[in-house]
Amino acid sequence: NQHNKEKDTTSISAMQPISTTSDDNDLQEYSFRKYAATYFAKSANYQYSKKPLKYSLHDLPTPDDVLAAQALWITILRFMGDYPEPKFDNPIKDNESIMTKVSQTLTRSFTNRKEYQEIIMHEKKSLTKSDRQKLISMTLKRKNKLLEDVRKGLVEDNYAADSYNDWLHNRRTNNLEKLHFIIGHGILRPELRDEIFAMLCKQLTNNYIKSSYARGWILMSLCVGCFPPSERFINYLRAFIRSGPPGYAPYCEGRLNRTFQNGARMQPPSWLELIATKNKDPINLEITLMDGTIQTVEVDSATTSEEIVIQIASTLSLKDVFGFSLFITLYDKVMSLGSENDHVMDAVSQCEQYAKEQGQHERNCPWRLFLRKEIFTPWHDPAEDSVATNLIYHQIIRGIKAGEYRFNVEADIASIIATQYYIENGSQMNKNVLHTRIGEYLPTYLVKQSQNNLNVWETNIVNAFSNLLCVKQKLSQMKAKEFIVKYAKSTWPILFSKFYEVIQISGPELPKKNMIIAINGSGIFLIDDQEQILLEFTYADISLATYERTAQAMKFILHTVRKEEYVFLTLDAQNLASLVQYILDGLRKRSIYCVVVQDYKHPVNAESFLSLKKGDLIILKGGLNGEKLMTTTWGYGECNTKTGDFPTECIYIVPTLSKPPLDILAAFKKEGYIVEKQEDPTDNPLQHRKYHTLAHYAEEHFRSGGKLTISKKSVLKAARRSSYEKLWKYTNEPIYQPLLNKLLPDEKVSKEACNIFTAILKYMGDLPAPRSKLSNEHTDQIFDEALKNDNLKDEVYCQIMKQLTFNRLSLSEERGWELMYLITGLFLPSSQLLAELQKFLKSRQHPFTEHCLQRLQRCQKVGPRRFPPYSIEVEAIQHKSLEIFHKIYFPDDTDEAFEVDSLTRAIDLCKTIGLRLGLQSTDGFSLFVAISDRVFSVPGNAFFYDFLRELIEWMKASKPSWGSKYDCHSL
């Protein structure tokens, strides 16, 4: 599809399938025959058949789904060559794509369904009628175009029946059309996915017709490459695929694994994929770079734009990858595929479908793929990566020539062309060369305007050339390219933006509700459909960007430092929030500007400390920047012409590379600063998903914070903190009473709670402490008493959640998450606090949260541990290892490593060993720990690490000289 001046034919190897999640032993019990007997409705048969279905194989949610299943069955038979085409073919041909027809059928049916009515009811409360229609359109936008009659709310009960009847009886179709019909249903209606897979398994069971069998496996390969089965069916499908023909079994399973890895497709396979799958050939795509070279990339159905960008970057040694995106062009249309999780073959499929609608065959569709710079970071430095700068330079020069990038000042045109001349021809201006090539350099629209009288432009370019810095200082070609890249970044921010369609649903009123958000290196722009800028933010204006996923929609929420909250509906809420937050975080790390959010005065007015008022600007000194400031409790900088130390908890790092304007600083002088706004249960559902805190739980269960008293020990604390304690928030100071009210009457337990908190501060690095000799020294102090005393269990959970709430020190927070991971594998809190803990974890995006929730579930099933984490567990999580493997020795002098986690019991490990070794039963087998010349049997219900710890501590007590060496055996 692509032709250009140079071509790199080095193929980049395709992404490797992830390893299979189940071994053959695990899948032995999952036969398709067993599945059919268990889940098929109306006693449907599990074997090959050529007869039409009287009903669907499964019980499906709606009558329209049953109609769809019957039509899918006939279409599958026809694809496999087992059922004749209709006798009559409609002579009136239309070029409308099959995906559009399927979407039309399903969306009209959808308006009758319960979930559609729920969306309407929910949104009526907050949206106008036009906004509701737009929302429904956006909800289904990714699936396909929503037809005008659906937007108007037309409902026709018999539409689906008529549509499927027309498909089956009045239209002859080719294989690609059948494929789009089958897979289109699976993409648009997830409830039909198991039905489609079950139909394929049925038709491939005892099918002795070679051609039919081969086509069935081709269809299976294409389906597993586009959408996954449900959890209920996955193991049955894996088992079925593994029992398939050698040529297709590994191929299909690899495609299935890739689909699980990258998610379901949004479009059915392209003609290119159909041909490749028939022959099990790789798909090679040509990606044109802006310097005219071509990279050939090997892809599969699941390949994302991110994977391709990473591969090309690796081949080119492109280091500064951010902002490079894939683009696809067809005729005069251009579409960004970004550099995230969009499937590249979806875009190819869309292009083929569009070409067909224009009357062209899919195989002749002239789409092309490009790699371009789409967005700059605010801190982009072209000197850091010459490969990236060269590509961006060529993109700018091509764009200027084509009129994509236009100038407001004529003098700039002459300077840029003069710089281009310098790069291509050196530091000597040859007027004859310029005269010969002026038509190549000038933008095409200017050549036409000048009616080929270009003498004035030649004169301007010669004059500009003599004034160029790179000419005067004889700078390198790369330096000259850097000048052009910097110019483009600052001159055309909107043209180097990522764009997102949104609807505003709350916040300060804007002239229009429907708009586009443009994110670029200069800021955030809200633009209407006439390309007029409605509102512009610098990143210093923004305090937080986040998103909320609900059953009805995805919401993007933007918080400003002026306490404004803008809420938008958009399908891309997650990617949009991630991009804005990435830029905000990057700016904060590089920023040297802080604004004071809390008055501060040193208790004894020491001269080396700054006195601060809310809204004051601090400029960091001594090589400090935001990134370094986030890992310390004290900073050093200049405020109001004085230089000194200041506590970091009193300041907010402004995400900017230049001095923030006065209006930004003024926003912080107002009462009720925004960053640590606590959650209000009366917030309407359009508010963003804030971090869940213990604020409300604390009102009922925590002791009263009260006013802080000033004593020798707490002078600094009283001076630095607000007059009332928020006990549920992070602090780097010890506590002198427990958090929970219920512990106060017991002095001994109260003292223990305070000691635990001190140990937490030491572990997290918030309190200076000598380096611990043992990895589990502090964790023992934190968890030991809580394991013995149920009253302390809730206290420890509350203390850890407190230290993870508004903790702005990244190192401290990371260690806090290590403690959260460890405690969730030890014991549960009370049922009331468990609900708070689950909300707390689900509202966070730390990599450990899912694992913590899973550990809580397992803890509920198998019960609490008896001892604090063993040293191996602590060291593993400190190295961010979520898996611990332990070597087990067998009687035949062999050994193997097995995973042993915090909640693994001896009986669990024996079963795992039995499965690995293919034993029919593990009855009578046990684990033994060998120490020196002694062997100890591990009780079946004992937690592995509890037994190990108890045994080793006993050995150390009875034999102090013992060196902690032990072996574990299975007998």
PDB file of N, CA and C in Angstrom, residues 423 475-483:
ATOM      1  N   ILE A 423      20.681  24.092   6.447  1.00  0.00           N
ATOM      2  CA  ILE A 423      20.787  22.668   6.798  1.00  0.00           C
ATOM      3  C   ILE A 423      21.142  21.831   5.569  1.00  0.00           C
ATOM      4  N   LEU A 475      27.015  26.979  13.397  1.00  0.00           N
ATOM      5  CA  LEU A 475      26.505  25.880  14.219  1.00  0.00           C
ATOM      6  C   LEU A 475      26.249  24.649  13.359  1.00  0.00           C
ATOM      7  N   SER A 476      26.106  23.515  14.002  1.00  0.00           N
ATOM      8  CA  SER A 476      25.892  22.255  13.274  1.00  0.00           C
ATOM      9  C   SER A 476      24.497  22.218  12.653  1.00  0.00           C
ATOM     10  N   GLN A 477      24.331  21.308  11.693  1.00  0.00           N
ATOM     11  CA  GLN A 477      23.007  21.099  11.090  1.00  0.00           C
ATOM     12  C   GLN A 477      21.972  20.749  12.154  1.00  0.00           C
ATOM     13  N   MET A 478      22.370  19.907  13.123  1.00  0.00           N
ATOM     14  CA  MET A 478      21.429  19.465  14.151  1.00  0.00           C
ATOM     15  C   MET A 478      20.958  20.643  14.997  1.00  0.00           C
ATOM     16  N   LYS A 479      21.874  21.577  15.324  1.00  0.00           N
ATOM     17  CA  LYS A 479      21.479  22.764  16.087  1.00  0.00           C
ATOM     18  C   LYS A 479      20.438  23.571  15.319  1.00  0.00           C
ATOM     19  N   ALA A 480      20.640  23.689  14.012  1.00  0.00           N
ATOM     20  CA  ALA A 480      19.686  24.426  13.178  1.00  0.00           C
ATOM     21  C   ALA A 480      18.321  23.731  13.178  1.00  0.00           C
ATOM     22  N   LYS A 481      18.341  22.396  13.120  1.00  0.00           N
ATOM     23  CA  LYS A 481      17.078  21.650  13.186  1.00  0.00           C
ATOM     24  C   LYS A 481      16.383  21.870  14.527  1.00  0.00           C
ATOM     25  N   GLU A 482      17.194  21.951  15.588  1.00  0.00           N
ATOM     26  CA  GLU A 482      16.622  22.195  16.922  1.00  0.00           C
ATOM     27  C   GLU A 482      15.900  23.534  16.969  1.00  0.00           C
ATOM     28  N   PHE A 483      16.467  24.573  16.301  1.00  0.00           N
ATOM     29  CA  PHE A 483      15.805  25.882  16.268  1.00  0.00           C
ATOM     30  C   PHE A 483      14.420  25.767  15.633  1.00  0.00           C
TER      31      PHE A 483
END
